[in-house]
Coordinates of C-alpha atoms in Angstrom, one line a residue:
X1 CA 105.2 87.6 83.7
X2 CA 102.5 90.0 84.9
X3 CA 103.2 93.6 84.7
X4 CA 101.2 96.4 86.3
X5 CA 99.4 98.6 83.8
X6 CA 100.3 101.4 85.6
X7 CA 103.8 101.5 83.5
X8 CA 102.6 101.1 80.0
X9 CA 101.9 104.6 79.2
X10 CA 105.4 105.0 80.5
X11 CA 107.0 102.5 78.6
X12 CA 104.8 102.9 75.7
X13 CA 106.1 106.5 75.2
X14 CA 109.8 105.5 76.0
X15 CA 109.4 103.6 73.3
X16 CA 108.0 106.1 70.8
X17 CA 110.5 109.0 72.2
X18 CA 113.4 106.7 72.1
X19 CA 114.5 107.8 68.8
X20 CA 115.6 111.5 68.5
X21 CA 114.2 111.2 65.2
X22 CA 110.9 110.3 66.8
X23 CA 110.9 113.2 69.3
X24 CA 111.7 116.1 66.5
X25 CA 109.1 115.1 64.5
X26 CA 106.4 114.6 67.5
X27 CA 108.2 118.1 68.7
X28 CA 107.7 119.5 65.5
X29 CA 103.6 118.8 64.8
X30 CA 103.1 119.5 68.6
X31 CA 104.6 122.9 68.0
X32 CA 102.3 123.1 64.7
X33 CA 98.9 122.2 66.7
X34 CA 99.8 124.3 69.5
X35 CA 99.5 127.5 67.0
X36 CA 96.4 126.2 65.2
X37 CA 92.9 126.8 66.2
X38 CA 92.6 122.9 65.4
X39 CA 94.5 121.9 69.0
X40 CA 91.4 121.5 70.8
X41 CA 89.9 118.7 68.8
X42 CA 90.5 114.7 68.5
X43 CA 93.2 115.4 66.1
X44 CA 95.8 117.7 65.1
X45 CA 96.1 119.8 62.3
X46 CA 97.6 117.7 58.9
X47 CA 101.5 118.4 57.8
X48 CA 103.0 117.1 54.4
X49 CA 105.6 114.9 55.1
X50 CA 107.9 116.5 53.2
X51 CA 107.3 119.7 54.8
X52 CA 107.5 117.9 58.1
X53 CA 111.3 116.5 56.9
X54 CA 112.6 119.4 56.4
X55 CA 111.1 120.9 59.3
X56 CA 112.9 118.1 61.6
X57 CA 116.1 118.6 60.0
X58 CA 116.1 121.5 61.1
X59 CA 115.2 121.0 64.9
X60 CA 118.0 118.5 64.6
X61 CA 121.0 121.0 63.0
X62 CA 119.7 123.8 65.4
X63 CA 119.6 125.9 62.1
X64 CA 116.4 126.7 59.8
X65 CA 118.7 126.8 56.9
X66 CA 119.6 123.0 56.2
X67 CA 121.1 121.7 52.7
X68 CA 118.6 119.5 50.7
X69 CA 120.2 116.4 50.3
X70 CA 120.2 116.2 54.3
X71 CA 116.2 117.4 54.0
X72 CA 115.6 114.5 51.6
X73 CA 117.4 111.9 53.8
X74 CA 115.0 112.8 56.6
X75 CA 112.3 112.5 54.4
X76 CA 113.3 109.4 53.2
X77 CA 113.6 108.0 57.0
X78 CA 110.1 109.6 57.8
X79 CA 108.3 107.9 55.4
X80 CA 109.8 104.0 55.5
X81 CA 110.2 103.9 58.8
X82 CA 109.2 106.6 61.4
X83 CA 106.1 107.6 60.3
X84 CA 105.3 104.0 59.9
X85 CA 106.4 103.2 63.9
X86 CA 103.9 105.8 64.7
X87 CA 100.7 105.0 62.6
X88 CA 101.4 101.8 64.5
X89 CA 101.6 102.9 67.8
X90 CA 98.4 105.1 66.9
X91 CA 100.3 108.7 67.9
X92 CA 99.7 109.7 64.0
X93 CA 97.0 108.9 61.7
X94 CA 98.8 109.3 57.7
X95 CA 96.8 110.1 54.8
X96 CA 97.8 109.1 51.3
X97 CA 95.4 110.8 49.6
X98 CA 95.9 113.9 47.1
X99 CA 99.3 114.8 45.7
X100 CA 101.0 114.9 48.9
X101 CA 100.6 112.6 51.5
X102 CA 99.9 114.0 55.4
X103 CA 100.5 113.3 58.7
X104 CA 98.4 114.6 62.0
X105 CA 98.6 113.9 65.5
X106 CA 95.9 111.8 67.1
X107 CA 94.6 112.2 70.8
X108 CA 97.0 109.6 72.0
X109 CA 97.3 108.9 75.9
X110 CA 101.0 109.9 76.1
X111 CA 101.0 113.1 74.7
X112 CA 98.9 114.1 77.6
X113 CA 101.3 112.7 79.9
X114 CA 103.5 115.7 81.8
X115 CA 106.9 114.8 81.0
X116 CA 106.4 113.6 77.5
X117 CA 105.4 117.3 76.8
X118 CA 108.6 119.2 78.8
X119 CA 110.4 116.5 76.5
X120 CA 108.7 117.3 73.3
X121 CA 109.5 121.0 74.5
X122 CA 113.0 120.3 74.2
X123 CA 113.4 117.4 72.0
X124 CA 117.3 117.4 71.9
X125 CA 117.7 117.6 75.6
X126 CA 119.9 121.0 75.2
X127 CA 118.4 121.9 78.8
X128 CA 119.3 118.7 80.8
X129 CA 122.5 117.3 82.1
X130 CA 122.5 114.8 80.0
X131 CA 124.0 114.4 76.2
X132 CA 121.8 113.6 73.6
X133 CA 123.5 110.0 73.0
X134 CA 123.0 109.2 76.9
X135 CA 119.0 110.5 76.7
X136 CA 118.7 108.3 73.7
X137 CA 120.0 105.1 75.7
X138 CA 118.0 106.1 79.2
X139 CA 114.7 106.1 77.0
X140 CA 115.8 102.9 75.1
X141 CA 115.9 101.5 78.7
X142 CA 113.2 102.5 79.7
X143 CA 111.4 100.9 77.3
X144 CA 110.5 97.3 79.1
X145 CA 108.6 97.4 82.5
X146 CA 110.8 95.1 83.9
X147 CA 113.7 97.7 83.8
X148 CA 111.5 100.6 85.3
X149 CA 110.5 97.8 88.1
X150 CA 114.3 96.8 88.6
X151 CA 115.1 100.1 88.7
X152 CA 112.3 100.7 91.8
X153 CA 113.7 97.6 93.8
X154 CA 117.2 98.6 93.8
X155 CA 116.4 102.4 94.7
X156 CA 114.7 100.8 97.4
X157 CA 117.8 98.4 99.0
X158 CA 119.5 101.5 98.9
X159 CA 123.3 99.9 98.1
X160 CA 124.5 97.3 95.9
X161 CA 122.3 93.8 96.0
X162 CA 123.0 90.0 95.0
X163 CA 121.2 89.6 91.2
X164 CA 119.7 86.5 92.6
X165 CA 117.8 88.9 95.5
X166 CA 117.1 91.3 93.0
X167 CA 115.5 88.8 90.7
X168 CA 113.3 87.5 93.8
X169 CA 112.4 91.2 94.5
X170 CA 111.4 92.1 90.9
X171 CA 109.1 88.9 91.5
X172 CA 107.9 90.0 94.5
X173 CA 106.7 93.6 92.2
X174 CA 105.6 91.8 89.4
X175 CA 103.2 89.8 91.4
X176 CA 104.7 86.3 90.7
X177 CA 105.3 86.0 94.6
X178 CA 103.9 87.3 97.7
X179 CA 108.0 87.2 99.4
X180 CA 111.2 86.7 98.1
X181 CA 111.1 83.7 100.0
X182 CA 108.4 82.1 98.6
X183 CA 110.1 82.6 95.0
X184 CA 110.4 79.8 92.7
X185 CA 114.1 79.0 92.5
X186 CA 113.8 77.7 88.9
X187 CA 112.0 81.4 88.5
X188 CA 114.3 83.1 90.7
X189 CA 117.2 81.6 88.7
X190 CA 115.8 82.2 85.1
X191 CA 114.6 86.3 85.8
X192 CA 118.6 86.6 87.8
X193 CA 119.9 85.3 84.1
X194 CA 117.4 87.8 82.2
X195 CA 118.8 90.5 84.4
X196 CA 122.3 89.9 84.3
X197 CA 122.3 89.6 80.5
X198 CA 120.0 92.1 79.5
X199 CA 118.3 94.2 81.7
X200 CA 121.1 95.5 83.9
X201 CA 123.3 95.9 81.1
X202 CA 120.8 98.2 79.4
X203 CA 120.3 100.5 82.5
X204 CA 124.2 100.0 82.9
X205 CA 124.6 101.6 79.2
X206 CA 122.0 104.5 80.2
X207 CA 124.4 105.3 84.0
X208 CA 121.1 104.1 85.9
X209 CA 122.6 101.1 87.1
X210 CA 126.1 99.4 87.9
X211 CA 126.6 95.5 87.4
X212 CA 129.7 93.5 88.5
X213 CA 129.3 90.0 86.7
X214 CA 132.3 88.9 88.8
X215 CA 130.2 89.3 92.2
X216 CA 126.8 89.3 90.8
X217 CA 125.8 92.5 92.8
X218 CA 124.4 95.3 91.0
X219 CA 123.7 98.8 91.8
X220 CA 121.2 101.7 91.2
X221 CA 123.2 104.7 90.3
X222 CA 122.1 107.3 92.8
X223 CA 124.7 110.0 91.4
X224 CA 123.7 110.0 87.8
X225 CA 122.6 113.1 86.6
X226 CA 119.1 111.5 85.5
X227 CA 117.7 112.7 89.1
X228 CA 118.5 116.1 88.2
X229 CA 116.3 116.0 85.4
X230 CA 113.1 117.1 86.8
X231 CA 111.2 115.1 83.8
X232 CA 112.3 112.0 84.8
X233 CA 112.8 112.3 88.1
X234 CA 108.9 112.9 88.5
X235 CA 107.9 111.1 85.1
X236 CA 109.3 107.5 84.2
X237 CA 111.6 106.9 86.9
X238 CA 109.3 108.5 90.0
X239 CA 108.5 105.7 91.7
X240 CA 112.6 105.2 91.9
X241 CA 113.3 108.8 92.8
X242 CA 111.0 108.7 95.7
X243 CA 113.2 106.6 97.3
X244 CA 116.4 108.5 96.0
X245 CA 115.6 111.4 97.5
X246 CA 114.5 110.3 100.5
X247 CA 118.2 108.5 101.2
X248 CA 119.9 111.8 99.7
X249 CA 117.7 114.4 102.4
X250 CA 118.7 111.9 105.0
X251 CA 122.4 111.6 104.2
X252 CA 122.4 115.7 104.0
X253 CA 120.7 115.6 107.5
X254 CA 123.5 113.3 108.5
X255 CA 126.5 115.4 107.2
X256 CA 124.4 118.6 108.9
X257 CA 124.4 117.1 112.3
X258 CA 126.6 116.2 114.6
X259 CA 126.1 112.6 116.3
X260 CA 125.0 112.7 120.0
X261 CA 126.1 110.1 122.5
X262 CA 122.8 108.2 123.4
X263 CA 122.0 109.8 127.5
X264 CA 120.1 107.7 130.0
X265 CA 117.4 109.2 132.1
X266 CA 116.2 106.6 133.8
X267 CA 117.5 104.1 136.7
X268 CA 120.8 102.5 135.6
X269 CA 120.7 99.1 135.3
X270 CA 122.9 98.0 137.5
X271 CA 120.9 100.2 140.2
X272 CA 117.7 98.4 138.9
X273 CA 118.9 94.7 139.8
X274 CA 120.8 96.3 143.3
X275 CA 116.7 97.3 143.8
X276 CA 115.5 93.9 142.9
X277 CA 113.6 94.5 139.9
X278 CA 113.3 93.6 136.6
X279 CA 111.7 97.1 135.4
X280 CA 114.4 98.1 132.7
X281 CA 115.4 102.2 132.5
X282 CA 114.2 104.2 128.9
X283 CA 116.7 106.5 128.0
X284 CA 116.2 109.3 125.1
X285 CA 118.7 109.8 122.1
X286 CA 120.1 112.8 120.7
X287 CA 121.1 113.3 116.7
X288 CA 119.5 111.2 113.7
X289 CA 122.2 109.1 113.8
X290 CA 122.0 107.5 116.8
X291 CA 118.1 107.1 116.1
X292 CA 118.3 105.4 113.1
X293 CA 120.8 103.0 114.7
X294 CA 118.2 102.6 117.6
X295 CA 115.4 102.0 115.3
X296 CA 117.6 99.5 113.0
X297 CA 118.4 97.4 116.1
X298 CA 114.5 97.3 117.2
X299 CA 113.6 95.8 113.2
X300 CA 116.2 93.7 113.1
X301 CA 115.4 92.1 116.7
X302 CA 111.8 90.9 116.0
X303 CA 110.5 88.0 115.4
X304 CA 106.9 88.2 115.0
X305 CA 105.5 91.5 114.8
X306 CA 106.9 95.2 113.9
X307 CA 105.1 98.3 113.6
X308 CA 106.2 102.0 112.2
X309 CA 104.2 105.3 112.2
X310 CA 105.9 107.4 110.0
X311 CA 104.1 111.1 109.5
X312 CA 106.7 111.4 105.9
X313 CA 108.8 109.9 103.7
X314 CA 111.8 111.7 104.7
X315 CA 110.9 110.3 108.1
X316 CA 110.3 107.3 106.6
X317 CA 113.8 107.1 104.9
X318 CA 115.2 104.3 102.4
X319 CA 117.0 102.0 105.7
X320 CA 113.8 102.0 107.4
X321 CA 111.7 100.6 104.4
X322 CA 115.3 98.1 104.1
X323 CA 114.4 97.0 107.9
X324 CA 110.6 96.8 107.1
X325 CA 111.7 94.5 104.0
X326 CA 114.2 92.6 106.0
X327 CA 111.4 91.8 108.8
X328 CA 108.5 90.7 106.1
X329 CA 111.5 88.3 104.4
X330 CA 111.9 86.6 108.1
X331 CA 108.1 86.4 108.5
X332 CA 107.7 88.7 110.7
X333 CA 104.0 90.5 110.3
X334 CA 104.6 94.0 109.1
X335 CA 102.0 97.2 110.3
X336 CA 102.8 100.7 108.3
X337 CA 100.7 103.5 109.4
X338 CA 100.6 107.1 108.0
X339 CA 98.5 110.1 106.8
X340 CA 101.0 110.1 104.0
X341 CA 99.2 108.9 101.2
X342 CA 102.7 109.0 99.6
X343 CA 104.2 106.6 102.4
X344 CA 101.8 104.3 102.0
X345 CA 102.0 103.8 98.4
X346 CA 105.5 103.8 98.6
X347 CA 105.5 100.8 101.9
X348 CA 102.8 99.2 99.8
X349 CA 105.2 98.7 96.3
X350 CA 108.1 97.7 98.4
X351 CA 106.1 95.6 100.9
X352 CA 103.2 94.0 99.4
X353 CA 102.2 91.8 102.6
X354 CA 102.9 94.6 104.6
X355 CA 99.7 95.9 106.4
X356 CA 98.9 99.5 105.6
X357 CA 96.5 101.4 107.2
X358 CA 95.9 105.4 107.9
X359 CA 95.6 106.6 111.8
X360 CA 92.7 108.4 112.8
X361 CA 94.0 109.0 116.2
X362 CA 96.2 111.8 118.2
X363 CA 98.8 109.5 119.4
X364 CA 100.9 110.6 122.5
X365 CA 99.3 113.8 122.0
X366 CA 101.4 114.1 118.9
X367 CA 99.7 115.9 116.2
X368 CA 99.5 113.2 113.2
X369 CA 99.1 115.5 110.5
X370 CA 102.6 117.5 112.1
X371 CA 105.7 116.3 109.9
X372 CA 108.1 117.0 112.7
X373 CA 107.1 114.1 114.8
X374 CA 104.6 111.5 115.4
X375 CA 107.2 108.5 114.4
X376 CA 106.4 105.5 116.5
X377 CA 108.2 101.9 116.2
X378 CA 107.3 98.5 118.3
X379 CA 108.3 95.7 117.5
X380 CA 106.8 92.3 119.6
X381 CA 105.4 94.4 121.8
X382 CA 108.6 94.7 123.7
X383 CA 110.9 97.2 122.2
X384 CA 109.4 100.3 121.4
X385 CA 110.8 104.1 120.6
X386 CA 109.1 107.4 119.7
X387 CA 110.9 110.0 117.9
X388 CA 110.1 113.9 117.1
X389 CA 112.1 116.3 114.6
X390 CA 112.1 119.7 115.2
X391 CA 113.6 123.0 113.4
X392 CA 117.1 123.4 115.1
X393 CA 116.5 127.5 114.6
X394 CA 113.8 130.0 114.5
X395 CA 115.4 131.2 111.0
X396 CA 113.4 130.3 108.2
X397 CA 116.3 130.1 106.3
X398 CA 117.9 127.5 108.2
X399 CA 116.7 124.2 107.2
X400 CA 118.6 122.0 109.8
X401 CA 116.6 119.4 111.7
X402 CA 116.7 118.3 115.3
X403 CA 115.7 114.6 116.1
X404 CA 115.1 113.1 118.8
X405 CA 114.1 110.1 120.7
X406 CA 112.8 108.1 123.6
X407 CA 113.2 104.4 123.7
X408 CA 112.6 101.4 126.3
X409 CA 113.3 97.6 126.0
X410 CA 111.2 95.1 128.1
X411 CA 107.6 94.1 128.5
X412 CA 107.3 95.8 131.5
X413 CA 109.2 99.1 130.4
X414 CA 106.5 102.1 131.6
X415 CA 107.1 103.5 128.0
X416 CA 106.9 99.9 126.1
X417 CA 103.6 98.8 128.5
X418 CA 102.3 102.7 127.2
X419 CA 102.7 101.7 123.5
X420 CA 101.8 98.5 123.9
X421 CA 98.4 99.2 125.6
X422 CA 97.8 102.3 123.2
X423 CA 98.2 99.9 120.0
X424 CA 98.2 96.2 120.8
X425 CA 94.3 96.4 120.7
X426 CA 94.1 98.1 117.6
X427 CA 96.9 95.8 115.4
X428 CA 94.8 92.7 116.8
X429 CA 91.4 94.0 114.9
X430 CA 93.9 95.2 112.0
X431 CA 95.6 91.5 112.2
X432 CA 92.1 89.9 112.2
X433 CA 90.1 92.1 110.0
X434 CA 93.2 91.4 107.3
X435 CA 92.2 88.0 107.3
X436 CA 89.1 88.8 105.8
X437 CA 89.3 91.7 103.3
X438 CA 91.9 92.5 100.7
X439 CA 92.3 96.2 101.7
X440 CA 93.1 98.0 105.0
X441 CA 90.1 97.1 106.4
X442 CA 89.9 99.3 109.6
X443 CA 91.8 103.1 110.2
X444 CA 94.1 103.1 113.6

């Protein structure tokens, strides 16, 4: 199993933080070191352990005043088995030496890293939504790549999902296959087991995740109160947030607006064949609803080629990254195009044979670097749509969008020929220069 080195810090410090033991006594000599002159250098300033046991009791009683025999327990603990886990893990560096022995803190990677230190800050969790017992079990989980990497993949189906999918996905991120189609099935089947009996069970125990072993689906769990929790949202579980608050600003949009019936504004169809012709009408939509169904019925109808200019992620939104998915599973060659460094990363985790690239170019006159529009989709060349979002008011306050869109079906449709001829030459040197370099080899 290959596992992207981007997540060991991440699981490395879920790992040391995962006992609340663990986090009062790395809270406690990261309070000491931030009042000592010796902060600045390679190590911290040196605590006796007893001192330091003492010290944590007390963090964990929310008193100063703690009764000795508890003191001494802690102690105890520290010095067989915490203090030990550290050294290990090379947070602390111990010295035995003199009449009683010390502990520091070293300049390990993960206490740099952003959320470890609002953690540390508040090592019980007093300020989150979440018990102590339930942040115990969500850093436990945490602990193995593979979970932060299931966790990703199922925030990125955006409902529940067969085990056996998921299990081709989580191949697909770990590197192990370049589709879910092209998993092994002896592979597929042994990571599907893994999950089902381990993995999902621990984020299951943590409220990240549901698991039915009756129907084999599973489940991220977008209303836990671990996306609340600012720490994690933009710490160990990001790269899954990203797409859970995408889907959540686009169901909000949803509940916001109204849905518009679709209204043609070209020549009906039936007047098109009366005039002998073949040219089929565009017609614009009205409300994100009826959009996003328009732009989930282009994906899901081709074949060979699809590409989608999103200007942002909310834009961007968890179904059409599904449909993106859904197309690169069928074969179908995949171009994602944005000045979003944020999109692309995110189209490039959950579709690694996807072809990313950044535009360079004013399309339709649209402003690229505008969020409110600039969203362009063609697939084969013969179904295209654009779509703009605007403010609905001139209040600041008011945060409700208007979308809209203009779509055509139809190789000779004047708005499908316009995309067509303003792109086809550009995603055949894309399509061509990918054969010959491993990154985005040319802008748009």
């Amino acid at each position: 199993m290959s596992l992207p080195p981007a997540l060991e810090p991440t699981t490395t410090a879920a790992d040391v933080l995962a006992d609340p033991h663990r986090r009062a006594l790395l809270a406690v000599l990261r309070d000491r070191e931030g009042q000592s002159p010796a902060a600045a250098t390679a190590v911290g300033p040196a605590m006796p352990i007893a001192d330091l046991g003492t010290e944590v009791a007390a963090v964990e009683r929310g008193t100063p005043i703690v009764p000795d025999d508890h003191c001494e327990r802690r102690h105890i603990e520290l010095v067989h088995r915490h203090v030990p886990r550290l050294v290990d893990h090379g947070v602390l560096t111990r010295d035995a030496e003199g009449d009683e022995p010390t502990v520091a803190l070293t300049a390990h990677p993960i206490l740099d890293l952003e959320w470890v230190r609002t953690l540390l800050a508040d090592p019980t969790g007093d300020a989150i939504p979440l018990d102590e017992e339930t942040l115990t079990r969500t850093l436990e989980a945490l602990r193995e790549p593979r979970r932060l990497t299931v966790c990703t993949e199922l925030a990125s189906r955006g409902g529940s999902i067969a085990v056996d999918d998921l299990a081709a996905g989580v191949l697909v991120r770990e590197g192990e296959a370049d589709r879910p189609a092209d998993a092994a099935d002896p592979q597929r089947t042994a990571v599907a087991t893994e999950l089902a009996h381990k993995q999902l069970p621990a984020l299951a125990a943590a409220g990240l995740a549901t698991h039915d072993d009756e129907s084999g689906r599973a489940a991220l769990g977008t209303d836990a109160p671990h996306w609340d929790v600012d720490w994690l949202a933009d710490g160990p579980l990001a790269e899954a947030a990203a797409f859970v608050r995408s889907d959540s600003t686009r169901r909000a949009r949803l509940e916001r607006e109204p849905s518009v019936p679709a209204r043609a504004i070209a020549r009906d169809p039936d007047e098109s064949r009366r005039a002998g012709t073949d040219v089929e009408s565009c017609w614009t939509l009205e409300g994100e609803a009826n959009v996003a169904e328009r732009g989930d019925e282009i994906a899901a109808g081709a074949d060979q080629e699809l590409f989608v200019m999103a200007p942002s992620a909310v834009l961007l939104g968890t179904t059409c990254l599904e449909n993106m998915r859904n197309a690169a599973d069928r074969g179908v060659d995949v171009y994602a195009a944005s000045r979003s460094p944020r999109v692309r990363d995110t189209v490039r985790s959950t579709i690694p044979t996807a072809t990313v690239c950044e535009p360079r170019f004013d399309w339709f006159s649209f402003p690229v670097d505008a969020p409110q529009c600039g969203y362009v989709l063609l697939a084969d060349r013969e179904a295209a749509m654009l779509v703009t979002a605007e403010s609905g008011a001139d209040d600041e306050d008011d945060e409700s969008i208007r979308t809209g869109a203009i779509t055509g079906e139809g190789r000779e449709n004047a708005l499908v020929s316009l995309v067509r001829a303003k792109l086809g030459p550009r995603l055949d040197r894309l399509a061509t220069a990918g054969d010959e370099t491993d990154g985005t080899p040319l802008p748009m």
